[in-house]
């Protein structure tokens, strides 16, 4: 979705934009975002007094002070306009209904009164880690309506879309990006695209984990092609979010809106446990915190046993059939289809599952990638860095639209009067290299490792040792094992002819890159000797603002079997100095070296 | 549990000059809560890595995995094997161009459809970032969302008698899209404008009323009602047009 938003901006400024999409654009993973998009419109009574300052503060606290504060400020300021613009383009946002109504919080019923003068304005629901009800929504299909409306705009403007086109490498000379080489997933043919500006908007890389809410296309192709340049770094590769409510066993997401609307988490005794750990925010602490307490509670023996391992329950029964059937429709469908559970009368089996990569192609606040001129990134694929070490629910859809708008404008400015010279030799070499790589895989020249077994090995390693809780010993083991897996990945050979689309070849072309990403995650995590947001080290419990108020940058030099790490300050501008989040209590080593809390 | 499932899967790779259309048989042990996503993935990874099919979200949200399952179009990801007999026959969706095996090109078809029906808000206004959004009644927003839930999976098109006979029929998906915009006060098109798009036998008058579209829609969209409403509205528009012409 971020990609299309950028294309709209560029096309509106008079430039020719072409979107390459691995699937038809309306099938992108953005469609699976259910709950909503944060923007401080302050229309509904529970959002009264909300403003961009509060949205900014919530975002910075949510990130555990890992975000770029200038970006968070820019984002919070732009979000309300972006929501209204989407309304103008056709989103059927849910609206304020005037008068008395009830809502649930912490399992108890409360009453609210919406004022008549706000009737019909865009309303919002509650989400984790927010001080106000700020998440604008269309039932629980917000990603779907945003994506459809965005693509409608693309169709209206006549922007070219080449769908089923997977980029397999960037074309560059070490200084400037000239475009990309893509493989057509209708025919298997390679095609090169030359451009003055190239944008990566390929989403996250959740599929390097086995248990993930992500779509099957989220294998990190955008991050891989950036890493392959040896120049463009990934920002905070170790920053991986686990969502509290993936259903068991399929890991399909049920929205945070369930808890935002008053749903509760129960243990084996059907007893709420979050108030015990988080008296203030309860089920609506940030995702990293809730996921951690859930795992902790299961480890204490309060999980529900199942053939698929222990889990907990999500309870939305008290919200009532009417609410579930209008505001949580997808959740109802998913539970009925995949679990045979009716959430109106039954509990939903849930546990944390990999969900989001705060990590991504490191860009500046204009969306320009570090290292290569003419290369940009936006959305989950980018480390802009709005989310630091934990993204708030409702801030990812918001980021796709807001970053798309801002970065799109910056690209249009960049293109104004910008001319480059393309070297046919560079393009020829890039295409030839890819052809050669494909031939080696087809002929089995490097070996006959099974690509699916290699992928399973990566997933196993990350699930076992680079999950919600991390420690030095396991991380070191993960790095060692992944290095071995990397050498296996270099020996992959196809079992089939590779003629045409060849799903086996498509995965084989990414497999080395996927191990590289896994190594960036594991090695980045190993080297970060602190706990911050989603990165919870059992051997370094404190958030260390003295030594670790910085962002990991990972590049990969050819011939190496580990990434090269360097660091930069998290934010040039610190508007909100590091402090306590107000949830997820932990020890803090302050910038001055003072130790707070325990 | 414990059933041995037999899959008959349509195979053809148009990119391979040696490939001819045929059916391959695969056998799998059924596991608990097995879906066709799980089954087909297992077949690809353990038995035949050349097998082509399309999944994306695998949660019934993105509409990628439409196929004909024992004679009936549906989303494979949300089809549980326990609801099917021991023998499962999988074919690609008809009407759409075949890419290979169970994979069809819905992207091109739907882009053309969206262009044809003008699937966007037609307005003479420009967006003003400095003013509050236009108000809308929440009940209307919910009504629009109801029709906007379509995931463009193509099942209604594949099951449609008219669409299978004539290439130019726009299908229930397109008619539902028009119905969605007719509800929306932000769209300034009037009934004559809509009539221009769907008031022909490529549009609403091509519908034979067989209504398989409603039966197979994986999102349970009220297609029967919408087609009925559109036919009545467009019928009246046609009569009014005739009257105006005679004057």
Tab-separated table of N, CA and C in Angstrom, chain A residues 108-174:
chain	number	residue	atom	x	y	z
A	108	UNK	N	-15.598	-4.990	32.083
A	108	UNK	CA	-16.763	-4.335	32.711
A	108	UNK	C	-17.413	-3.350	31.750
A	109	UNK	N	-18.729	-3.217	31.931
A	109	UNK	CA	-19.494	-2.340	31.052
A	109	UNK	C	-19.431	-0.889	31.561
A	110	UNK	N	-19.220	0.041	30.648
A	110	UNK	CA	-19.226	1.469	30.996
A	110	UNK	C	-20.155	2.197	30.040
A	111	UNK	N	-20.472	3.420	30.367
A	111	UNK	CA	-21.341	4.194	29.482
A	111	UNK	C	-20.616	5.434	28.980
A	112	UNK	N	-20.931	5.826	27.768
A	112	UNK	CA	-20.388	7.085	27.230
A	112	UNK	C	-21.495	7.806	26.471
A	113	UNK	N	-21.301	9.112	26.308
A	113	UNK	CA	-22.289	9.901	25.552
A	113	UNK	C	-21.555	10.675	24.462
A	114	UNK	N	-21.904	10.395	23.221
A	114	UNK	CA	-21.283	11.120	22.104
A	114	UNK	C	-22.102	12.384	21.836
A	115	UNK	N	-21.450	13.552	21.775
A	115	UNK	CA	-22.188	14.796	21.564
A	115	UNK	C	-22.782	14.886	20.153
A	116	UNK	N	-23.938	15.553	20.073
A	116	UNK	CA	-24.672	15.627	18.805
A	116	UNK	C	-23.873	16.346	17.714
A	117	UNK	N	-23.078	17.362	18.136
A	117	UNK	CA	-22.397	18.140	17.079
A	117	UNK	C	-21.291	17.331	16.369
A	118	UNK	N	-20.876	16.208	16.967
A	118	UNK	CA	-19.838	15.394	16.312
A	118	UNK	C	-20.431	14.283	15.451
A	119	UNK	N	-21.733	14.142	15.475
A	119	UNK	CA	-22.396	13.068	14.729
A	119	UNK	C	-21.952	13.058	13.263
A	120	UNK	N	-21.555	11.871	12.785
A	120	UNK	CA	-21.206	11.741	11.380
A	120	UNK	C	-19.745	12.009	11.064
A	121	UNK	N	-18.968	12.477	12.059
A	121	UNK	CA	-17.524	12.624	11.822
A	121	UNK	C	-16.843	11.260	12.025
A	122	UNK	N	-15.597	11.152	11.579
A	122	UNK	CA	-14.885	9.867	11.652
A	122	UNK	C	-14.625	9.507	13.112
A	123	UNK	N	-15.038	8.309	13.514
A	123	UNK	CA	-14.877	7.903	14.899
A	123	UNK	C	-13.585	7.083	15.071
A	124	UNK	N	-13.331	6.610	16.278
A	124	UNK	CA	-12.112	5.850	16.552
A	124	UNK	C	-12.378	4.840	17.649
A	125	UNK	N	-11.507	3.833	17.726
A	125	UNK	CA	-11.598	2.831	18.793
A	125	UNK	C	-10.311	2.843	19.603
A	126	UNK	N	-10.334	2.135	20.709
A	126	UNK	CA	-9.159	2.084	21.572
A	126	UNK	C	-8.192	1.020	21.077
A	127	UNK	N	-6.886	1.274	21.246
A	127	UNK	CA	-5.851	0.302	20.896
A	127	UNK	C	-4.791	0.316	21.984
A	128	UNK	N	-3.907	-0.653	21.953
A	128	UNK	CA	-2.889	-0.769	22.997
A	128	UNK	C	-1.896	0.375	22.984
A	129	UNK	N	-1.481	0.798	24.189
A	129	UNK	CA	-0.415	1.782	24.313
A	129	UNK	C	-0.816	3.187	23.918
A	130	UNK	N	-2.128	3.466	23.848
A	130	UNK	CA	-2.553	4.817	23.480
A	130	UNK	C	-3.320	5.466	24.634
A	131	UNK	N	-3.125	6.775	24.785
A	131	UNK	CA	-3.779	7.501	25.866
A	131	UNK	C	-5.240	7.799	25.529
A	132	UNK	N	-5.567	7.797	24.248
A	132	UNK	CA	-6.919	8.166	23.807
A	132	UNK	C	-7.420	7.145	22.790
A	133	UNK	N	-8.723	7.150	22.570
A	133	UNK	CA	-9.271	6.361	21.461
A	133	UNK	C	-8.914	7.103	20.179
A	134	UNK	N	-8.032	6.500	19.389
A	134	UNK	CA	-7.462	7.230	18.259
A	134	UNK	C	-7.461	6.415	16.967
A	135	UNK	N	-7.869	5.160	17.031
A	135	UNK	CA	-7.702	4.293	15.874
A	135	UNK	C	-8.966	4.308	15.007
A	136	UNK	N	-8.855	4.979	13.859
A	136	UNK	CA	-9.976	5.091	12.919
A	136	UNK	C	-10.124	3.748	12.200
A	137	UNK	N	-11.362	3.375	11.890
A	137	UNK	CA	-11.568	2.019	11.384
A	137	UNK	C	-12.785	1.903	10.475
A	138	UNK	N	-12.770	0.841	9.653
A	138	UNK	CA	-13.988	0.386	8.984
A	138	UNK	C	-14.170	-1.051	9.446
A	139	UNK	N	-15.061	-1.249	10.411
A	139	UNK	CA	-15.279	-2.556	11.019
A	139	UNK	C	-13.902	-3.144	11.380
A	140	UNK	N	-13.631	-4.411	11.013
A	140	UNK	CA	-12.254	-4.886	11.187
A	140	UNK	C	-11.678	-5.256	9.831
A	141	UNK	N	-12.052	-4.434	8.821
A	141	UNK	CA	-11.506	-4.622	7.485
A	141	UNK	C	-10.835	-3.346	7.014
A	142	UNK	N	-10.153	-2.651	7.930
A	142	UNK	CA	-9.595	-1.337	7.602
A	142	UNK	C	-8.509	-1.429	6.534
A	143	UNK	N	-7.645	-2.424	6.655
A	143	UNK	CA	-6.585	-2.590	5.653
A	143	UNK	C	-7.183	-2.859	4.282
A	144	UNK	N	-8.212	-3.674	4.271
A	144	UNK	CA	-8.887	-4.007	3.012
A	144	UNK	C	-9.463	-2.756	2.348
A	145	UNK	N	-10.203	-1.948	3.106
A	145	UNK	CA	-10.826	-0.773	2.474
A	145	UNK	C	-9.763	0.250	2.058
A	146	UNK	N	-8.717	0.397	2.877
A	146	UNK	CA	-7.657	1.342	2.502
A	146	UNK	C	-6.968	0.895	1.218
A	147	UNK	N	-6.663	-0.401	1.158
A	147	UNK	CA	-5.947	-0.914	-0.011
A	147	UNK	C	-6.802	-0.802	-1.279
A	148	UNK	N	-8.079	-1.122	-1.158
A	148	UNK	CA	-8.965	-1.032	-2.321
A	148	UNK	C	-9.122	0.414	-2.783
A	149	UNK	N	-9.277	1.312	-1.816
A	149	UNK	CA	-9.435	2.717	-2.183
A	149	UNK	C	-8.150	3.253	-2.809
A	150	UNK	N	-7.006	2.815	-2.265
A	150	UNK	CA	-5.720	3.241	-2.817
A	150	UNK	C	-5.586	2.751	-4.261
A	151	UNK	N	-5.918	1.478	-4.473
A	151	UNK	CA	-5.786	0.938	-5.826
A	151	UNK	C	-6.827	1.562	-6.762
A	152	UNK	N	-7.996	1.918	-6.232
A	152	UNK	CA	-8.966	2.659	-7.052
A	152	UNK	C	-8.345	3.951	-7.570
A	153	UNK	N	-7.621	4.623	-6.689
A	153	UNK	CA	-6.975	5.885	-7.068
A	153	UNK	C	-5.909	5.620	-8.141
A	154	UNK	N	-5.177	4.540	-7.972
A	154	UNK	CA	-4.162	4.144	-8.954
A	154	UNK	C	-4.804	3.905	-10.320
A	155	UNK	N	-5.958	3.228	-10.318
A	155	UNK	CA	-6.676	2.964	-11.568
A	155	UNK	C	-7.174	4.283	-12.156
A	156	UNK	N	-7.718	5.149	-11.302
A	156	UNK	CA	-8.237	6.439	-11.763
A	156	UNK	C	-7.145	7.250	-12.457
A	157	UNK	N	-5.953	7.256	-11.849
A	157	UNK	CA	-4.853	8.052	-12.409
A	157	UNK	C	-4.149	7.340	-13.565
A	158	UNK	N	-4.514	6.093	-13.809
A	158	UNK	CA	-3.893	5.345	-14.900
A	158	UNK	C	-2.453	4.943	-14.633
A	159	UNK	N	-2.097	4.806	-13.357
A	159	UNK	CA	-0.734	4.367	-13.021
A	159	UNK	C	-0.549	2.921	-13.486
A	160	UNK	N	0.584	2.671	-14.143
A	160	UNK	CA	0.853	1.319	-14.645
A	160	UNK	C	1.196	0.383	-13.490
A	161	UNK	N	0.575	-0.788	-13.473
A	161	UNK	CA	0.926	-1.807	-12.488
A	161	UNK	C	1.302	-3.084	-13.230
A	162	UNK	N	2.479	-3.602	-12.978
A	162	UNK	CA	2.833	-4.919	-13.507
A	162	UNK	C	2.756	-5.895	-12.341
A	163	UNK	N	1.657	-6.674	-12.323
A	163	UNK	CA	1.521	-7.570	-11.175
A	163	UNK	C	2.162	-8.920	-11.463
A	164	UNK	N	2.407	-9.679	-10.399
A	164	UNK	CA	3.161	-10.929	-10.456
A	164	UNK	C	4.550	-10.680	-11.045
A	165	UNK	N	5.168	-9.645	-10.516
A	165	UNK	CA	6.509	-9.286	-10.958
A	165	UNK	C	7.348	-9.193	-9.686
A	166	UNK	N	8.332	-10.058	-9.555
A	166	UNK	CA	9.125	-10.066	-8.328
A	166	UNK	C	10.527	-9.553	-8.612
A	167	UNK	N	10.900	-8.482	-7.942
A	167	UNK	CA	12.241	-7.931	-8.137
A	167	UNK	C	13.261	-8.855	-7.482
A	168	UNK	N	14.319	-9.210	-8.227
A	168	UNK	CA	15.324	-10.107	-7.651
A	168	UNK	C	16.679	-9.429	-7.444
A	169	UNK	N	16.884	-8.260	-8.067
A	169	UNK	CA	18.076	-7.496	-7.691
A	169	UNK	C	17.950	-6.052	-8.146
A	170	UNK	N	18.709	-5.186	-7.488
A	170	UNK	CA	18.740	-3.781	-7.884
A	170	UNK	C	19.839	-3.589	-8.914
A	171	UNK	N	19.647	-2.609	-9.784
A	171	UNK	CA	20.686	-2.251	-10.748
A	171	UNK	C	21.357	-0.988	-10.215
A	172	UNK	N	22.655	-1.057	-9.937
A	172	UNK	CA	23.344	0.099	-9.354
A	172	UNK	C	24.842	0.027	-9.657
A	173	UNK	N	25.530	1.142	-9.431
A	173	UNK	CA	26.975	1.165	-9.686
A	173	UNK	C	27.754	1.423	-8.410
A	174	UNK	N	27.108	1.249	-7.275
A	174	UNK	CA	27.786	1.515	-6.006
A	174	UNK	C	27.537	2.922	-5.491
